[in-house]
Tab-separated table of C-alpha atoms and ligand atoms in Angstrom:
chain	number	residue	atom	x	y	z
A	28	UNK	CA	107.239	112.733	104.761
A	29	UNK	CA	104.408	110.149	105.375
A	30	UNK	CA	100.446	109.364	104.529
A	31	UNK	CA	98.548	112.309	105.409
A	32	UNK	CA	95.026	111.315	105.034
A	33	UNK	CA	92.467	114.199	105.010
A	34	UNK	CA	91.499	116.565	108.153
A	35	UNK	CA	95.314	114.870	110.099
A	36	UNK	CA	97.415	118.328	111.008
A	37	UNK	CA	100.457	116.104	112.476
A	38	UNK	CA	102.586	113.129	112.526
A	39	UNK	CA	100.130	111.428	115.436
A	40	UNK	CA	96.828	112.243	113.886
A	41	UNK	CA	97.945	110.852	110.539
A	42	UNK	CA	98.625	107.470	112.491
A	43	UNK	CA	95.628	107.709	114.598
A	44	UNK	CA	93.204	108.414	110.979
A	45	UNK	CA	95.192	105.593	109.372
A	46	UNK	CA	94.565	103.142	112.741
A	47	UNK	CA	90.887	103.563	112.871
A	48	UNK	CA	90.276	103.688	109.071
A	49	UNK	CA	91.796	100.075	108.544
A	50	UNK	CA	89.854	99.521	111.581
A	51	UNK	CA	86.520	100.526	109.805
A	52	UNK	CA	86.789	98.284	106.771
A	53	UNK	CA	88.389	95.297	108.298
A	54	UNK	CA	85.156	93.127	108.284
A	55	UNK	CA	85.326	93.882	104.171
A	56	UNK	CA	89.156	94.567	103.707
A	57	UNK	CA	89.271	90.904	102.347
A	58	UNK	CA	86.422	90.692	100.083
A	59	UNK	CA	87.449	94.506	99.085
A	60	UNK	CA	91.151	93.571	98.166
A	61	UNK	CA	90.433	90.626	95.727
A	62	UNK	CA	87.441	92.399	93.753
A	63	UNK	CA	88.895	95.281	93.358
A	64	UNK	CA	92.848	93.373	92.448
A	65	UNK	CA	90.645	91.144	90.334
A	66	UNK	CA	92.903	88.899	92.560
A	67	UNK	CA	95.991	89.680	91.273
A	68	UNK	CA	97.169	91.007	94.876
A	69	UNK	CA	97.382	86.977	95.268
A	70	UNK	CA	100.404	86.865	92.581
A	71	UNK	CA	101.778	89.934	94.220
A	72	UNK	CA	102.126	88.730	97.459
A	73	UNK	CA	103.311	85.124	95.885
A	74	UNK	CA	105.905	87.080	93.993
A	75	UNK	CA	107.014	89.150	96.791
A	76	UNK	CA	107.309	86.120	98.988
A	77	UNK	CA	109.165	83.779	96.484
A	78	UNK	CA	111.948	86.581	95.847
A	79	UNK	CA	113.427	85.655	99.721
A	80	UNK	CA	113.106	81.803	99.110
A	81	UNK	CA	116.769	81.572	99.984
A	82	UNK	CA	115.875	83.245	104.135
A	83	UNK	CA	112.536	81.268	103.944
A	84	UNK	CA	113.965	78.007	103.415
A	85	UNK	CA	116.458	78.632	106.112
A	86	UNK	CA	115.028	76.915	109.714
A	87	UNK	CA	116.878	79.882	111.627
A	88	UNK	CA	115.683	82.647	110.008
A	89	UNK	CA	113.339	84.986	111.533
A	90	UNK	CA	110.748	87.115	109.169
A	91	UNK	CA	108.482	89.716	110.595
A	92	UNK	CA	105.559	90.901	108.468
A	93	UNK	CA	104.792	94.452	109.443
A	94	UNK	CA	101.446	96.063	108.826
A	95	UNK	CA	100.228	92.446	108.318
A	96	UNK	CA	97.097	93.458	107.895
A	97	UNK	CA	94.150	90.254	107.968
A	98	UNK	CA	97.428	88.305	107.227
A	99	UNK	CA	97.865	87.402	103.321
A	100	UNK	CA	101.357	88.496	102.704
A	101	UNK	CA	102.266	86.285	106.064
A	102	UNK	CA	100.949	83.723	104.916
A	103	UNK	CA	102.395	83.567	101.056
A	104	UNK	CA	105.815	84.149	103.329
A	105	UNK	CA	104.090	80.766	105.316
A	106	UNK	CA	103.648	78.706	102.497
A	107	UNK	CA	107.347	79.299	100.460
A	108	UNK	CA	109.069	78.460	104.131
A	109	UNK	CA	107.379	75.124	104.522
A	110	UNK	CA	106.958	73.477	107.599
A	111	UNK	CA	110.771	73.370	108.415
A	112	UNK	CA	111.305	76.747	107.026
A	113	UNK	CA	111.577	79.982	108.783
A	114	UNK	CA	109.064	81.910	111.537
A	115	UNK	CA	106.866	84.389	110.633
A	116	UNK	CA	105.839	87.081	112.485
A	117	UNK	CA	102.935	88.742	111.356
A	118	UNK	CA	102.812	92.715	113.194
A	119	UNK	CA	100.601	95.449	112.517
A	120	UNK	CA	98.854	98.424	115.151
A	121	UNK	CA	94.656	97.663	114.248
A	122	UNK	CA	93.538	94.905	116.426
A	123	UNK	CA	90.304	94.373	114.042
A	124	UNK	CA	92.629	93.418	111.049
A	125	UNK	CA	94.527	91.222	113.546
A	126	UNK	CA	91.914	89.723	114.744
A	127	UNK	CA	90.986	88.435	111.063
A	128	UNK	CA	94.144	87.370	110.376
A	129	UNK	CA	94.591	85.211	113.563
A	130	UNK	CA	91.214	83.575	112.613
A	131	UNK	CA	92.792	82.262	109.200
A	132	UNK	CA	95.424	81.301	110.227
A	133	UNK	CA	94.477	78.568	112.770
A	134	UNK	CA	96.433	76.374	112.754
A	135	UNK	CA	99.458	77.315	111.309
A	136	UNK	CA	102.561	78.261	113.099
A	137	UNK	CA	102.005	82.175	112.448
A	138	UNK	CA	102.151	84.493	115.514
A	139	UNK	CA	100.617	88.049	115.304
A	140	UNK	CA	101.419	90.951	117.272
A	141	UNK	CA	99.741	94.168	117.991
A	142	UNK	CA	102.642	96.747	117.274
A	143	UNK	CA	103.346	100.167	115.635
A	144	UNK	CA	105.271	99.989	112.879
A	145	UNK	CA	107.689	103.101	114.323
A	146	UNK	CA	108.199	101.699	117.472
A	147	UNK	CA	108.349	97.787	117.392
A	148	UNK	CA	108.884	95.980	120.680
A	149	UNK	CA	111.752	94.067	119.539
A	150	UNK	CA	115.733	94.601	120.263
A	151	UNK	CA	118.340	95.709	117.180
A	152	UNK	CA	119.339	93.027	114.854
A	153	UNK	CA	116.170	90.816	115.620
A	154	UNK	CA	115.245	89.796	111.895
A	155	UNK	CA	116.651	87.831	109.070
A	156	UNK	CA	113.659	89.343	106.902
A	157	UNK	CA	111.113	92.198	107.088
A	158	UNK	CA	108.192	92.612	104.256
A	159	UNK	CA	105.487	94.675	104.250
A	160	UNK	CA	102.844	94.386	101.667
A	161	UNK	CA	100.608	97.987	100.939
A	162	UNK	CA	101.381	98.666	104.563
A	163	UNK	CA	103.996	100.674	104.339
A	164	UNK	CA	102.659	103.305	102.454
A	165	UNK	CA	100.770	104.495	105.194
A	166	UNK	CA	102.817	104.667	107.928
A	167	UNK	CA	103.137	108.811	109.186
A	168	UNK	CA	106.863	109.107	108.479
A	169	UNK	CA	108.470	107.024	105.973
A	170	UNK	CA	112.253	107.741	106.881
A	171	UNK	CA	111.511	107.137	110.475
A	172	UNK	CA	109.333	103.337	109.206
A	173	UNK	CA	112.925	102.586	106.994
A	174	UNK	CA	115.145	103.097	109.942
A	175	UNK	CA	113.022	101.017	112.443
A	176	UNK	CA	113.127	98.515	109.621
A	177	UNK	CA	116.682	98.269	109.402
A	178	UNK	CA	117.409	98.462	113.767
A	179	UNK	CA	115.225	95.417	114.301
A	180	UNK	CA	117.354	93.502	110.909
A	181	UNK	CA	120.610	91.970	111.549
A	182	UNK	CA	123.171	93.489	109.491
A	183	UNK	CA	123.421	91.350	106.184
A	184	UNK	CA	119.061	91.036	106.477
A	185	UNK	CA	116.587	91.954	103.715
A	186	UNK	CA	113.283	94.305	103.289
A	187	UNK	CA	111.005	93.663	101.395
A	188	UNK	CA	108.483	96.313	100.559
A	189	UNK	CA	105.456	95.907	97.963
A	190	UNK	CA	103.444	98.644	97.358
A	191	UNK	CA	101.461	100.421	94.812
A	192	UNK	CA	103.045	102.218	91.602
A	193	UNK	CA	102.043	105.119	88.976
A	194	UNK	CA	102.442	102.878	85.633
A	195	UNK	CA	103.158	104.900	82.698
A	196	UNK	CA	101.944	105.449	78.890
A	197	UNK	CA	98.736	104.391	77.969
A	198	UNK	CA	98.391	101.478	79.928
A	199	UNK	CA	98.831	104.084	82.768
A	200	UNK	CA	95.784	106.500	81.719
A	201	UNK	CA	93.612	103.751	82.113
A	202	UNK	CA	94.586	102.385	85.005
A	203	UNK	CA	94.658	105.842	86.332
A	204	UNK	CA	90.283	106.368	85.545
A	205	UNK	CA	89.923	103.155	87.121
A	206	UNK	CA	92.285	103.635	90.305
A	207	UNK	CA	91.219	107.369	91.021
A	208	UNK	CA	87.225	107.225	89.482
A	209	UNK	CA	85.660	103.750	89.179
A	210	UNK	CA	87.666	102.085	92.444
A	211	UNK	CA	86.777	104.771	95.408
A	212	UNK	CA	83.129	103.860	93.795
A	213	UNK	CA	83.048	100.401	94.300
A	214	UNK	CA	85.095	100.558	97.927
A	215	UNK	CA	82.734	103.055	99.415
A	216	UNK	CA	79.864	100.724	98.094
A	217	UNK	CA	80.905	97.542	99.403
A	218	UNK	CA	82.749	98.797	102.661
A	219	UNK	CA	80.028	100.818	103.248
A	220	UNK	CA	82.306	103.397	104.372
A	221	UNK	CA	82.910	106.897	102.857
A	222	UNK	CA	87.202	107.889	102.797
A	223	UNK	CA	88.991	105.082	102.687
A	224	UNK	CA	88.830	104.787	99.021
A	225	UNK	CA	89.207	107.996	98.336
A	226	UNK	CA	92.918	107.872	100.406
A	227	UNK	CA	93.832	105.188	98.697
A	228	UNK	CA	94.712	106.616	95.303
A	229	UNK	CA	95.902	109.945	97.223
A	230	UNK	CA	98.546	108.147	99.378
A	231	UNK	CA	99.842	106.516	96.174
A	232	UNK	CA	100.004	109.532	94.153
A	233	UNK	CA	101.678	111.124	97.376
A	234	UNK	CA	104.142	108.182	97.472
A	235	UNK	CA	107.794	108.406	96.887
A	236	UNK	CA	108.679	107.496	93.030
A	237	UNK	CA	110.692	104.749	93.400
A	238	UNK	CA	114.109	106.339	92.621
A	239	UNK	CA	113.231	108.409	95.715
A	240	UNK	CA	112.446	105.758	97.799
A	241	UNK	CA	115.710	103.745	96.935
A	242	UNK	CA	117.552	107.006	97.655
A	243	UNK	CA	115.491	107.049	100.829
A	244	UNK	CA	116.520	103.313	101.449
A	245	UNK	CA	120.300	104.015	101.406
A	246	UNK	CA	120.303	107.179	103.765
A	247	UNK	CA	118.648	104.451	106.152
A	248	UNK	CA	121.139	102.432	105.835
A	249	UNK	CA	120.267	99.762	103.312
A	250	UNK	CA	122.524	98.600	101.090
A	251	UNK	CA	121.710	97.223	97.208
A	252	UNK	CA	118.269	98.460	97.003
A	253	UNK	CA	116.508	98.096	94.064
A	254	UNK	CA	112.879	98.375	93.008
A	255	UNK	CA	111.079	95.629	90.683
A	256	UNK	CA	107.914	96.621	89.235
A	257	UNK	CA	104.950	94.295	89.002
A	258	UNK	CA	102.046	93.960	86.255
A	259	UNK	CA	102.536	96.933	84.359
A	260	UNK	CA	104.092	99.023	87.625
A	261	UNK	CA	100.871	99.165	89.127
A	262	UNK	CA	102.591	97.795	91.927
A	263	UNK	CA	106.320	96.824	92.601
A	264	UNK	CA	108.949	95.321	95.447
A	265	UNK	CA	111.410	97.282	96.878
A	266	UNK	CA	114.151	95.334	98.047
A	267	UNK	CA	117.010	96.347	100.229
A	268	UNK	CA	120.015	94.901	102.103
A	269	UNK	CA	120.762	96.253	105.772
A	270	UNK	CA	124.441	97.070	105.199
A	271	UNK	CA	126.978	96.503	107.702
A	272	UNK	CA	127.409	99.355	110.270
A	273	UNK	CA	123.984	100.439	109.700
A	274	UNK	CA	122.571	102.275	112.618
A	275	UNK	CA	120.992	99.965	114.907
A	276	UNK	CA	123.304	97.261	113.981
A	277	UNK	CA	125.328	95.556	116.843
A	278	UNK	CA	127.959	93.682	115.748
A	279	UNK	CA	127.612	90.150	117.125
A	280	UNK	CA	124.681	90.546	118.809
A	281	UNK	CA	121.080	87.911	117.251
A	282	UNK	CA	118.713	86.685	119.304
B	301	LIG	C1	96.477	98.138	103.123
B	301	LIG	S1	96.630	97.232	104.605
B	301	LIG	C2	97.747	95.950	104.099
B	301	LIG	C3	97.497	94.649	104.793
B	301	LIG	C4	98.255	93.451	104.236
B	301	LIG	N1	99.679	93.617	104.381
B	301	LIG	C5	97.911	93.171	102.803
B	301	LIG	O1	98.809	93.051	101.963
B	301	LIG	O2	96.711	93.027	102.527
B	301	LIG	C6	97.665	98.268	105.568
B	301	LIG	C7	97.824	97.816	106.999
B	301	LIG	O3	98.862	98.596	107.589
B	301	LIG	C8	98.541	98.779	108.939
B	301	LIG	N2	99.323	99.912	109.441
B	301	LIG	C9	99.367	101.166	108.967
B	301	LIG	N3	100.194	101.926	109.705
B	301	LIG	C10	100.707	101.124	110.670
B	301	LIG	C11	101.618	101.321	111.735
B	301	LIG	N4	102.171	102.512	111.992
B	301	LIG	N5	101.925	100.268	112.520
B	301	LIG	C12	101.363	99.053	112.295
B	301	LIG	N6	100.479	98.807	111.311
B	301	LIG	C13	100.142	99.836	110.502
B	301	LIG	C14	97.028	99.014	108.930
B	301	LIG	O4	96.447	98.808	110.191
B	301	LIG	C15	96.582	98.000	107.873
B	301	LIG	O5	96.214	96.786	108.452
């Protein structure tokens, strides 16, 4: 199971439609994220970060950022480590949204790598910390994304994953008229590309609920997984713990 946006008949052509949609937009994605968040993405991504203080204050530890996208959850992950804190990696596969996020940050100490999520160039037991902020959702196979997570963490290392919710009861029906009608609107308009928008609300509705996704967390081999929702559920953090004997996990064996 994994994003499926329209017209992609397999695993590949999902990727390849995701690759070159984020692609399309990433001269807007910005702009695009904040109006249509009415910024609150910006106290998502502080949130997310602040909830792994403990690895961000550590000068060892080693956080990669996957589907980093023009860089804003790296760089909330940035800002809680301080200057003596940990390094952040910043990873995702659409050089345009790299390229964006590389111009922000400047100089800062963030690195950025062009990488696919499912098959990241780095050995087992390599992180201290993975996030990924809306990223994750649409990666082709989401069991496959949750067990590359947990090979490149050591064993004892934390995921982070915020994403987009269904909120419920009223509060819910709204959000839904806005999210599914009004949004696509307004993302089509100011991208000034047609689809996009449109996937957006379909990938979350085609999402895992989150007791499914916790589930899906421990066959990966997490450990302690839990999911927090944010403003209403509109979004929320999954959280995980690689446990100890996890696939992928090599005894002894960091950096
Ligand atoms: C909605 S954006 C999120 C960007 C950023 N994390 C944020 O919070 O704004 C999703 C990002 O995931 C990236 N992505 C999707 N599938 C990927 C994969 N298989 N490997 C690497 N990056 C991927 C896209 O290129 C895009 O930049």
């Amino acid at each position: 199971m994994g994003a499926a946006p329209a017209g992609a008949e397999n695993r590949d052509a999902a990727a390849k439609a995701v690759q070159e949609m984020f692609t399309s937009i990433a001269p807007r994605y910005d702009l695009l994220n904040h109006v249509l968040s009415f910024n609150v993405d910006r106290l998502w991504w502080w949130r997310t970060a602040r909830r792994f203080d403990a690895i961000l204050q550590s000068p060892d530890a080693h956080v990669l950022d996957l589907c980093c996208g023009t860089g804003d959850m790296a760089f909330a992950l940035r800002r809680r480590a301080g200057p003596a804190g940990a390094k952040v990696l910043g990873a995702d596969f659409s050089h345009a949204m790299l390229q964006r996020a590389a111009a922000k940050g400047n100089g800062t100490s963030l690195r950025w790598i062009e990488a696919d999520a499912l098959r990241l160039p780095f050995p087992d037991s390599n992180f201290d910390l993975v996030t990924s902020a809306f990223g994750f959702r649409n990666l082709s196979d989401y069991d496959a994304g949750l067990r590359e997570i947990a090979r490149v963490l050591r064993p004892g290392g934390q995921c982070g994953i915020l994403d987009f919710g269904e909120p419920r009861g009223l509060i819910g029906e709204l959000y839904r008229v806005y999210f599914k009608k009004v949004l696509p609107k307004i993302g089509t308009l100011i991208s000034g590309v047609r689809g996009p928008y449109a996937y957006l609300p379909a990938s979350v509705e085609r999402f895992p609920a989150p007791q499914e996704m916790v589930e899906r967390m421990r066959r990966a081999g997490f450990c302690d997984s839990s999911w927090t929702p944010y403003t209403f559920g509109i979004a929320g953090l999954y959280v995980g713990v690689k446990a100890e004997g996890a696939p992928g996990s090599r005894p002894g064996v960091g950096r």
